[in-house]
Coordinates of C-alpha atoms and ligand atoms in Angstrom, one line a residue:
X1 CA 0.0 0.0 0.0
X2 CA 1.1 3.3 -0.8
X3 CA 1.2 5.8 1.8
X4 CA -1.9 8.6 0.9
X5 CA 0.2 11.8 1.8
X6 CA -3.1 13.8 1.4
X7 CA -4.2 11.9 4.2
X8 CA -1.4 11.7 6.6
X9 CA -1.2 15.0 8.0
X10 CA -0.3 17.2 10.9
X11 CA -2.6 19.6 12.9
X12 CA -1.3 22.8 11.6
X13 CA -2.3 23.9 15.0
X14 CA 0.1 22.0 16.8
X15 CA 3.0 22.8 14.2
X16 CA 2.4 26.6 15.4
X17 CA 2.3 25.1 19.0
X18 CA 5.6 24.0 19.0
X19 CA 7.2 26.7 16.4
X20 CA 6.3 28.9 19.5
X21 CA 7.4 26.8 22.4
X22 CA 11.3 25.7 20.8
X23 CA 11.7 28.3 18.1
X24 CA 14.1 26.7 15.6
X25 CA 14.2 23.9 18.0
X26 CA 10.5 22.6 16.8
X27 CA 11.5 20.5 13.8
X28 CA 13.7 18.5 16.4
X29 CA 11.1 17.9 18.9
X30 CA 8.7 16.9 15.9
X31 CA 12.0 14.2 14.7
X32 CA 12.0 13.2 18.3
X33 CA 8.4 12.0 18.4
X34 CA 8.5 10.6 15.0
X35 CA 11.7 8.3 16.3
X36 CA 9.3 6.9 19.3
X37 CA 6.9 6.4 16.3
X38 CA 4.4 8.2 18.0
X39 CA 4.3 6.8 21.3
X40 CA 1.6 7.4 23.8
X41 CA 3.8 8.6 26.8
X42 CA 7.4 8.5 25.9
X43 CA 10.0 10.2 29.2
X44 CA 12.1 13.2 28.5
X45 CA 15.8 12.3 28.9
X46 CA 19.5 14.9 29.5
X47 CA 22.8 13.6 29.1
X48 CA 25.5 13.1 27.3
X49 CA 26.9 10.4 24.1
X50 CA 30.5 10.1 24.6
X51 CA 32.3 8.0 21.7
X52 CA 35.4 6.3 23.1
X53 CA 38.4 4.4 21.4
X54 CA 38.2 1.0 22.5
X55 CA 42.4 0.8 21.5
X56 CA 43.7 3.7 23.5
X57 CA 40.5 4.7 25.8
X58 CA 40.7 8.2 24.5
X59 CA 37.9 10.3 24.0
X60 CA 37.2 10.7 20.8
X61 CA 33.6 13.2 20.6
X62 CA 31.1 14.0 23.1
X63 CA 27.8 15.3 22.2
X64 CA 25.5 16.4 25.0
X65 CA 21.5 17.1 25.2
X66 CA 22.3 20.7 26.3
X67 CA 24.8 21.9 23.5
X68 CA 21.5 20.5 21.0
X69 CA 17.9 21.8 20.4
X70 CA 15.6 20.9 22.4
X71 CA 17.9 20.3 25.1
X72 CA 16.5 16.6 25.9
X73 CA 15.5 13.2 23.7
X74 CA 13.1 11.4 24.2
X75 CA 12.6 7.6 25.4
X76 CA 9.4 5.6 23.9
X77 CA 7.6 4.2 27.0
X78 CA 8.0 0.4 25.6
X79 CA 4.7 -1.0 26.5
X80 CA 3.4 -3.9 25.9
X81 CA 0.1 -3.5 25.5
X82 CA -2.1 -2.8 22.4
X83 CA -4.4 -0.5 25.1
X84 CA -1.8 1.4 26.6
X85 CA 0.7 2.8 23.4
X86 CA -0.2 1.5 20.0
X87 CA 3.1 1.7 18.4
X88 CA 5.6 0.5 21.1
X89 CA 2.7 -2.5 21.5
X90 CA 3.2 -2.8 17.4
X91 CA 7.4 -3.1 17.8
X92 CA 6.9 -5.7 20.5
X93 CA 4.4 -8.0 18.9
X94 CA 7.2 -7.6 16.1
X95 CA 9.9 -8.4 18.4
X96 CA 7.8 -11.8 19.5
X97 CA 7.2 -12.6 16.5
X98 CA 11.0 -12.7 15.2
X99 CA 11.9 -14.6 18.8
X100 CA 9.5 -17.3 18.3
X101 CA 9.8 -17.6 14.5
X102 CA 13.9 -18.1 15.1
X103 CA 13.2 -21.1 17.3
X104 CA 11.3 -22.7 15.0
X105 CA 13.1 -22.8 11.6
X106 CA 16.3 -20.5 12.9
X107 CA 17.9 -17.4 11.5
X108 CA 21.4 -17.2 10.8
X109 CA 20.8 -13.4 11.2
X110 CA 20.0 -13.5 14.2
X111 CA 22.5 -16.3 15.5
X112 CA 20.2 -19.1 16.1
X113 CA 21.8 -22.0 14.0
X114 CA 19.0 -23.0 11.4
X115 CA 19.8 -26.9 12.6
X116 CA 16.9 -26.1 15.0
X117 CA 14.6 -26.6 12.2
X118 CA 14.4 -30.2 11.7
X119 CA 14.2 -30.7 15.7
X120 CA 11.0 -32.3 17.0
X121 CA 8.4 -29.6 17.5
X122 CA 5.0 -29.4 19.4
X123 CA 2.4 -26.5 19.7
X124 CA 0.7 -27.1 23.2
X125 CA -2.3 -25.7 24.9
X126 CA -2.4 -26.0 28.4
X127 CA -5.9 -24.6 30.2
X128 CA -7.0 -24.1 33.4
X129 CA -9.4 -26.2 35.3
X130 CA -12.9 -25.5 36.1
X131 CA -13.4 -23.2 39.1
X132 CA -17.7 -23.4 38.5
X133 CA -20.2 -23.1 35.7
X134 CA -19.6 -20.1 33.3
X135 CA -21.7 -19.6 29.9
X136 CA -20.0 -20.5 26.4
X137 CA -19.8 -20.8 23.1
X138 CA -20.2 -24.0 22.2
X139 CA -19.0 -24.5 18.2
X140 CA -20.0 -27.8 16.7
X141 CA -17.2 -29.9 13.7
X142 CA -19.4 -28.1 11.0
X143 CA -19.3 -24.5 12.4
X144 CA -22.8 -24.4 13.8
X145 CA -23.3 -22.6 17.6
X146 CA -24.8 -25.2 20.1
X147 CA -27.0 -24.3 23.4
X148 CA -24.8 -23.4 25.9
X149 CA -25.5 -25.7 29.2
X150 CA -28.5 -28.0 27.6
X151 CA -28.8 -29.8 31.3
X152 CA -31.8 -30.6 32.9
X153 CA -34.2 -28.5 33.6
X154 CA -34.2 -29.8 37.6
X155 CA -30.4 -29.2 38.1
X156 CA -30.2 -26.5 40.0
X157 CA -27.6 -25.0 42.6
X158 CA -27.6 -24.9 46.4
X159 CA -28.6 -21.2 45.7
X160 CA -31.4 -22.1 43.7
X161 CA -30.2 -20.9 40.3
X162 CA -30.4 -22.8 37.5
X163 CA -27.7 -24.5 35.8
X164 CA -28.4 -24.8 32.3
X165 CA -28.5 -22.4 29.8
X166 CA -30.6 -23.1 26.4
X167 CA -29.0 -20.2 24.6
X168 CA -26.8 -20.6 21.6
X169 CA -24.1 -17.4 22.9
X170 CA -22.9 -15.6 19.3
X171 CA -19.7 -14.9 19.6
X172 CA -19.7 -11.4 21.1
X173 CA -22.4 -12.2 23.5
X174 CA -21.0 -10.2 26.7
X175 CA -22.2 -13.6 29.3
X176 CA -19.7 -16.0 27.8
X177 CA -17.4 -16.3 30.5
X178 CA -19.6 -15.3 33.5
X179 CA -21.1 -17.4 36.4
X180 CA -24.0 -18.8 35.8
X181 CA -23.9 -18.8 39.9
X182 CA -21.4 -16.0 41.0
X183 CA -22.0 -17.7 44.8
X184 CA -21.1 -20.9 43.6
X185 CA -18.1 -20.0 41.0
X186 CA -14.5 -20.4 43.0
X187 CA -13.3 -17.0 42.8
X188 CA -10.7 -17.7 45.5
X189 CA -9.6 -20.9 43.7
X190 CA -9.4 -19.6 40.2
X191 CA -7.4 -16.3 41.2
X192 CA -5.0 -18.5 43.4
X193 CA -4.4 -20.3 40.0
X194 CA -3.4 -17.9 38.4
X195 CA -1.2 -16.4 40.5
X196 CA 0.5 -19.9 40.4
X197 CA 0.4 -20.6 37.3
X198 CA 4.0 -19.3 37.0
X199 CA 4.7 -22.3 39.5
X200 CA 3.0 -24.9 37.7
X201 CA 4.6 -24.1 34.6
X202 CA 8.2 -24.8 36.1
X203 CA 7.1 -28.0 37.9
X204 CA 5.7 -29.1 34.1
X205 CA 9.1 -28.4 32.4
X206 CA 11.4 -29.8 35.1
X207 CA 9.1 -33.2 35.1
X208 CA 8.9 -33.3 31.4
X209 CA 12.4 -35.2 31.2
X210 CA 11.1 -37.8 33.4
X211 CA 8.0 -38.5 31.1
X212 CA 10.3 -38.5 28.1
X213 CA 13.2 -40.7 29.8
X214 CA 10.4 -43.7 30.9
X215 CA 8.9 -43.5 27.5
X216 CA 12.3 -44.0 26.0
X217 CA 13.1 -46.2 28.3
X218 CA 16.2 -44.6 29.9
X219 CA 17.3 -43.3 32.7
X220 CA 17.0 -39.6 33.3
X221 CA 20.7 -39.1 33.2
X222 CA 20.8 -40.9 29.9
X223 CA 18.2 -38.7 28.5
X224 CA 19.9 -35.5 29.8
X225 CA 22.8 -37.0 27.3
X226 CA 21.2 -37.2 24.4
X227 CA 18.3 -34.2 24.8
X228 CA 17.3 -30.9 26.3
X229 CA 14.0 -29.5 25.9
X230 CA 13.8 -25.9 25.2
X231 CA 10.6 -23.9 25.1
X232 CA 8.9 -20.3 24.5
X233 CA 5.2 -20.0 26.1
X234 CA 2.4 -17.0 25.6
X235 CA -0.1 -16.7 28.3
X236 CA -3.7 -15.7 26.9
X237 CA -6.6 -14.8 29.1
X238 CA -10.2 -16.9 28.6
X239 CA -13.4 -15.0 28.5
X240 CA -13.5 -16.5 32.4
X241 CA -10.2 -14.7 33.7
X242 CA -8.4 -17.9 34.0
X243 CA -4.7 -17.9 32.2
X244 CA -4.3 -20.2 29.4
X245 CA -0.5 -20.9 28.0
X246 CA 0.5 -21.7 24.7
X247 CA 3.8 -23.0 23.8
X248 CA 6.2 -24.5 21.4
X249 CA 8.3 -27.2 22.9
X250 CA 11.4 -28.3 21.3
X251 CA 13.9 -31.0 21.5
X252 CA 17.8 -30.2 21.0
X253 CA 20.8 -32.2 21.4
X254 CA 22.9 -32.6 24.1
X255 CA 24.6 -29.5 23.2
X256 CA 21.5 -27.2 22.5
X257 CA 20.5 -25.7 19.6
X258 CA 23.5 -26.7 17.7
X259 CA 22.9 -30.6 18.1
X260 CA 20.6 -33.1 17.4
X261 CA 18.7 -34.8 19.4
X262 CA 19.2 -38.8 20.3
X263 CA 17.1 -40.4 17.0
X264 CA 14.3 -42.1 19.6
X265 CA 12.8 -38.6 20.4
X266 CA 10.2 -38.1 17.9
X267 CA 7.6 -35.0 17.8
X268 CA 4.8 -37.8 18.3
X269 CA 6.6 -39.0 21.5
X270 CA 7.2 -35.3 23.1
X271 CA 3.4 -35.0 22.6
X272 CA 3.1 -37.9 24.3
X273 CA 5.4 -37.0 27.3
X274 CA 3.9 -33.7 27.7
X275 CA 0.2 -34.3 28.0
X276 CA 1.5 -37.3 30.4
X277 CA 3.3 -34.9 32.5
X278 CA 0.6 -32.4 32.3
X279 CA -1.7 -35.0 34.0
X280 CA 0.5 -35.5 36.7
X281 CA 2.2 -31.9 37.7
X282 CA 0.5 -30.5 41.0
X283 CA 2.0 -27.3 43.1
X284 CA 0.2 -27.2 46.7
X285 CA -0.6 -23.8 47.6
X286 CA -1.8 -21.8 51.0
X287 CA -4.5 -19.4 50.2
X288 CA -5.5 -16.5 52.2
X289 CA -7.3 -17.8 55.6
X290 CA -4.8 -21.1 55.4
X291 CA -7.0 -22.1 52.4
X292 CA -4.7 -25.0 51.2
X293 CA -5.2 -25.6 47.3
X294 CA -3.6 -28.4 44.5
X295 CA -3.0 -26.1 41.4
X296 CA -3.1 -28.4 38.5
X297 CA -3.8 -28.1 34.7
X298 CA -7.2 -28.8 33.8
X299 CA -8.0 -31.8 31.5
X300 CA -7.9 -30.3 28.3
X301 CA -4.6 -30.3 27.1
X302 CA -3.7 -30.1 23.3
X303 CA -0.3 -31.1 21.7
X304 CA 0.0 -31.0 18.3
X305 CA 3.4 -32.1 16.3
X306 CA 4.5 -29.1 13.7
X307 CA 6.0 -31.2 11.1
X308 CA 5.8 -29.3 7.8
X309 CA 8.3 -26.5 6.8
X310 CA 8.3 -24.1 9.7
X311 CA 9.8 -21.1 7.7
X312 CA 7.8 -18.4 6.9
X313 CA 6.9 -19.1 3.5
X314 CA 4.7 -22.1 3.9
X315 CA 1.9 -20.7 6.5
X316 CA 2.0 -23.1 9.2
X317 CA 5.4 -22.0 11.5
X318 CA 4.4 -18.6 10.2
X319 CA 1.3 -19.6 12.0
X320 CA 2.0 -20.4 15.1
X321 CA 4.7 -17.8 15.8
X322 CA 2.3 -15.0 15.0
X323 CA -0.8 -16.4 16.7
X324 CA 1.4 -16.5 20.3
X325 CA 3.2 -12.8 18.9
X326 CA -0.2 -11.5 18.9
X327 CA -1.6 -13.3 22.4
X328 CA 2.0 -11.5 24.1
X329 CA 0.4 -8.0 22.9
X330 CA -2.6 -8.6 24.8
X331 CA -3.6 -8.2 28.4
X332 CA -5.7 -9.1 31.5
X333 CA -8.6 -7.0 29.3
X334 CA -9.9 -9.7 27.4
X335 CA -10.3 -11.8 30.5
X336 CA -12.3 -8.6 32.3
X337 CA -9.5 -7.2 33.8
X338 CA -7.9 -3.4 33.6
X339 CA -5.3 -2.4 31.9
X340 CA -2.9 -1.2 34.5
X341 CA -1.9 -1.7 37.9
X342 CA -4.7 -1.0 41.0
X343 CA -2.9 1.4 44.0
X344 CA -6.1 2.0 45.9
X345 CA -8.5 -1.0 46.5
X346 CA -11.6 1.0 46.4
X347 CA -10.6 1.6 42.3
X348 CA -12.3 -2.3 42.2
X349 CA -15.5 -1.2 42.9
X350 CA -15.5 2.3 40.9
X351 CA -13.5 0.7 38.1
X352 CA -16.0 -0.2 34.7
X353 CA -15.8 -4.0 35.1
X354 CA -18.1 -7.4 34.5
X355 CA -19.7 -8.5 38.4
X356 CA -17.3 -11.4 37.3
X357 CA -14.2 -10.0 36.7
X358 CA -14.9 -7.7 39.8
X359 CA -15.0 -10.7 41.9
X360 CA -11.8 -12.3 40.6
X361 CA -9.9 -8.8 41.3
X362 CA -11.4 -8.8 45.2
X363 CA -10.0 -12.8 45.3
X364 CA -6.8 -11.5 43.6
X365 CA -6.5 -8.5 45.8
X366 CA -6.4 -10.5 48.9
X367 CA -3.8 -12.7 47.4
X368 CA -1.9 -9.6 45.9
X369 CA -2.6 -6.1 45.1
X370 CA 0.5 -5.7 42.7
X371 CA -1.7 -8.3 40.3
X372 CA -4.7 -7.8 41.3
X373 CA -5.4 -6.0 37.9
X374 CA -3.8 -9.1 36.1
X375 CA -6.8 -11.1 38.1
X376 CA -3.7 -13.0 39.9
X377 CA -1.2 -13.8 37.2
X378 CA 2.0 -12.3 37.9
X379 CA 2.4 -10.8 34.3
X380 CA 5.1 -12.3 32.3
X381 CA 3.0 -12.9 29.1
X382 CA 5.8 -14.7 27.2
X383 CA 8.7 -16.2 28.4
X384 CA 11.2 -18.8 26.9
X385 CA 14.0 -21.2 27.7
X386 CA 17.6 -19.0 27.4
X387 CA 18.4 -21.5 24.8
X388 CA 15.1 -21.6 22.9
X389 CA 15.9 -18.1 20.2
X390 CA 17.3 -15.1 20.9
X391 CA 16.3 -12.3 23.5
X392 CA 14.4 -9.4 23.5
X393 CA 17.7 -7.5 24.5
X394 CA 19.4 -9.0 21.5
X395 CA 16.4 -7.9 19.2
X396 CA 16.7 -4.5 20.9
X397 CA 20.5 -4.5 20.0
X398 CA 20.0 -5.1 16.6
X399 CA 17.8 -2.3 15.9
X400 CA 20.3 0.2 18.3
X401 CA 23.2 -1.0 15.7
X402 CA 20.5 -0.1 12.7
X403 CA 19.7 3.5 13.8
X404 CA 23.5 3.9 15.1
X405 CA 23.9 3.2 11.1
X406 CA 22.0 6.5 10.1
X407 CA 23.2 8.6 12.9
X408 CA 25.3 11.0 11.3
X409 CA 27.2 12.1 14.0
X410 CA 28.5 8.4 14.7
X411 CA 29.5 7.7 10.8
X412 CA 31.7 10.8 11.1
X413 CA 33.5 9.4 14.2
X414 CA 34.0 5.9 12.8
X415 CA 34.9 7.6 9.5
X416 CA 38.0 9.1 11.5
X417 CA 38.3 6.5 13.3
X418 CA 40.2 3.9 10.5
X419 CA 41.1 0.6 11.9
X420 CA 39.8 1.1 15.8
X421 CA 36.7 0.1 17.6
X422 CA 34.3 3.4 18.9
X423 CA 33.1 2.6 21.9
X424 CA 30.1 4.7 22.6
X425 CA 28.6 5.4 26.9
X426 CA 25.5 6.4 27.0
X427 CA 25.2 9.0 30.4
X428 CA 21.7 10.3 30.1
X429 CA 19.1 10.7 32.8
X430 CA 15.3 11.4 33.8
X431 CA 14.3 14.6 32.8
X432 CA 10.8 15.4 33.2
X433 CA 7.4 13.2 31.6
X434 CA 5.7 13.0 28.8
X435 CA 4.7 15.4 26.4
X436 CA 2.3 18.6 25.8
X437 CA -0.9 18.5 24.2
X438 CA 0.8 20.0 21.3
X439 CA 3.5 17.2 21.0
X440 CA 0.4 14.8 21.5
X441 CA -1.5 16.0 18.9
X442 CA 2.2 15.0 16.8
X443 CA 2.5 12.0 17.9
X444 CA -1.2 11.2 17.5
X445 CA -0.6 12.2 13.9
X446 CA 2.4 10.0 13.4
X447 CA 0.2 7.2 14.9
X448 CA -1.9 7.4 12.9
X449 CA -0.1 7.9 9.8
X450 CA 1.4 4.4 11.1
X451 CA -1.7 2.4 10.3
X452 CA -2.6 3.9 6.9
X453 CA 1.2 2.5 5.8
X454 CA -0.4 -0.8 7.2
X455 CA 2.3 -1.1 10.3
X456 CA 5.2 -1.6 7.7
X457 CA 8.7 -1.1 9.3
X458 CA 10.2 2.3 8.1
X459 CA 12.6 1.1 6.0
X460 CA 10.4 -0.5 3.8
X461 CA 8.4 2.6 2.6
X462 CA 8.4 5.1 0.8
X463 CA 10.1 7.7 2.7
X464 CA 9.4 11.7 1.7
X465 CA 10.6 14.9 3.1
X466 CA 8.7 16.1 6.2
X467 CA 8.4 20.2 6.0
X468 CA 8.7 21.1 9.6
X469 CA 8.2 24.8 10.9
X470 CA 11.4 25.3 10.2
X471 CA 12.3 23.8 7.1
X472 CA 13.0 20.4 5.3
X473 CA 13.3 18.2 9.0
X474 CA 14.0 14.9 8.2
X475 CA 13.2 11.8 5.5
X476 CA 9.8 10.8 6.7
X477 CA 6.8 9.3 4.7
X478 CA 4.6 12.1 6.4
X479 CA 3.9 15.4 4.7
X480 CA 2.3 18.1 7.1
X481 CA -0.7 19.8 5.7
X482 CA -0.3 23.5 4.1
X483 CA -1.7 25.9 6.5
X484 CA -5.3 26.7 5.7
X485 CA -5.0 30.5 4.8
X486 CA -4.7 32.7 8.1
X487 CA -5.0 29.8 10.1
X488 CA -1.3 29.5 11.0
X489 CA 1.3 32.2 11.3
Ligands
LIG1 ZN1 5.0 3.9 24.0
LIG2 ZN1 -25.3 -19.4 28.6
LIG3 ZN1 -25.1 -21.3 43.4

């Protein structure tokens, strides 16, 4: 798609705005916000770049926030949720992506050796237990909606409330996922499982050897010889607030990545050892009030072999890694909870929320405020085994070394600098939050000229010179709008 330049504009308003507030210094504030790619609620940081010989340890160039209009850059806030900043959400569903993708099929750009690729593989589902009757969709082999709880009709609760419901839910319906008795449904229970769930998961991985060693029939020691497992996981809210996890398991050699494992372990027999091990796994928990509780996955586990060409090109890696990229962008929102963390526990009851969720947040308060927002589950939405890919860090790296590419001021120093390494330190510090409504109304506009290039990375478009306040600013595929007449100075 070609970016509509027509359509991409600032708010002439906000130029004038920020003509008035920095003087010459505008166009830089504007670059600034267009490096965060627009984010939400980026932090103003002072400092100073010093580049560095690695050979001698002389200094070679400083370049300081003060000496440069505005006198501060700016830091994009890096969250990861689609709610809370669109664009730095966007670059880590990206970042996801490329870690998950690596581990399946490997990238020799990114330094995870493409032997990986024809390693035994799973894609597993593991779900939470029941904690009471909630309504559902029900979806039938051919596609068609079934009645949600078609018991009968004398079943009803201690409480008196019925539990079946004839209703076929459409997909949208706002009661899938909530009580059908909210005095009956284990609130307690289900927010103590998530807030373990980070427990159970460990317990699964360390056990998973065993289940693989006594269906190979070796000793664990002699597995550990021939295979490591290695794994990256996604946790996904259900319409019920419980915590699902998705994950791809794989098997390397003895050596990691780089190896192969022992010819006996198959994709068909890690399936096997997983959904074993998944039966088995328990972590024993004390509640509030001395409540003791098993956690345990519930019954419906799915393992499912990925056998076909994992690269990109054929769909099916492709598949997965973007289904669990876009589950890690997510939040606690799509199982009724908020967005951010709670501070005051009164926000519970003011706060917009289902009776359900509302319920699970009281349960998860009492267990912890910090995640009580999170309805219990301690937040790390995807995690992975050191060996599985690369890191985020890494990914980070890469794209430092990119922009570090373009910086002008750093091609002039390595210019010089013929046959020595520049080092560069980074000494920069907090200096103030966020931006005005003038640099909002920017950043809104680079948002949104974001989704209209269809969330492309910015090398790969069409770049055009932005006409700041000031003059040509930078290469940007954003053209400001002319100034309606006597609308701007
Ligand atoms: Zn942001
Ligand atoms: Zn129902
Ligand atoms: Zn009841």
């Amino acid at each position: 798609m070609v970016v509509d330049a027509s359509r991409t504009t600032f708010e002439p308003a906000a130029l004038a705005v920020l003509s008035r507030l920095y003087g010459a210094g505008a166009p830089a504030v504007v670059e600034l916000i267009r490096r965060t790619g627009g984010c939400t609620s980026p932090i103003r940081l002072a400092g100073e770049s010093v580049a560095v010989s690695a050979r001698s340890g002389a200094v070679l160039a400083r370049r300081s926030t003060r000496s440069e209009a505005p006198g501060f850059v700016l830091a994009a806030c890096g969250n990861r949720r689609t709610s809370r900043c669109p664009p730095c959400s966007e670059r880590y569903r990206r970042d996801a992506y490329f870690l998950i993708a690596a581990g399946l099929s490997g990238s020799e750009e990114k330094g995870v050796s493409t032997e990986v690729a024809s390693h035994p593989l799973i894609f597993a589902t593991f779900t939470a237990p029941s904690f009471g009757a909630v309504h559902r969709r029900v979806v039938d082999a051919g596609g068609g909606s079934r009645r949600c709880r078609p018991g009968g009709a004398s079943e009803t609760c201690e409480h008196g409330i019925p539990m079946r419901c004839l209703e076929r839910h459409a997909v949208d319906d706002p009661r899938i996922g909530q009580a059908l008795c909210p005095a009956c449904y284990d609130y307690q229970a289900a927010a103590l499982w998530n807030a373990n769930l980070g427990a159970l998961w460990r317990r699964t991985i360390t056990y998973l050897p065993r289940e693989l060693a006594a269906l190979g029939g070796l000793s664990v020691s002699a597995l550990r010889s021939q295979v490591r497992v290695a794994y990256a996981k996604v946790a996904e809210f259900q319409a019920r607030g419980s915590v699902h996890i998705h994950a791809v398991i794989r098997l390397d050699g003895p050596d990691g990545p780089e190896t192969a494992p022992a010819g006996g372990a198959t994709a068909q027999r890690l399936a096997e050892a997983v959904a074993r091990t998944a039966a088995r796994v328990a972590v024993t928990v004390v509640g509030p009030g001395g409540r003791e509780l098993m956690i345990r996955w519930g019954s419906q586990i799915d393992t499912r072999p990925i056998t076909a060409n994992r690269d990109a090109g054929d769909g099916q890696g492709a598949g997965v890694a973007g289904y669990l990229a876009k589950y890690a962008t997510k939040d606690a929102q799509l199982g009724g909870g908020l967005d951010r963390r709670i501070r005051v526990e009164g926000v519970i009851e003011r706060s917009e929320l289902t009776e359900h969720a509302r319920a699970l947040i009281r349960s998860a308060w009492t267990i912890s405020p910090r995640w009580a927002h999170n309805l219990g589950f301690r937040g790390h939405f995807l995690t992975k085994a050191r060996r599985y890919s690369v890191t985020f860090a890494a990914l980070r790296g890469v794209r430092a070394q990119y922009r570090a590419q373009a910086d002008p001021w750093l091609t002039e120093i390595r210019a010089k600098a013929i046959g020595d390494q520049v080092v560069i330190r980074r000494n920069f510090r907090y200096a103030g939050p966020g931006l005005s409504p003038a640099e909002r109304a920017v950043a809104a506009s680079f948002r949104a000229s974001e989704m209209v290039a269809g969330n492309r990375p910015a090398a790969w478009r069409n770049t055009r010179t932005l006409v700041g306040p000031a003059g040509p600013i930078a290469r940007s595929p954003w053209v400001p709008r002319a100034p309606r007449q006597g609308s701007a100075p």
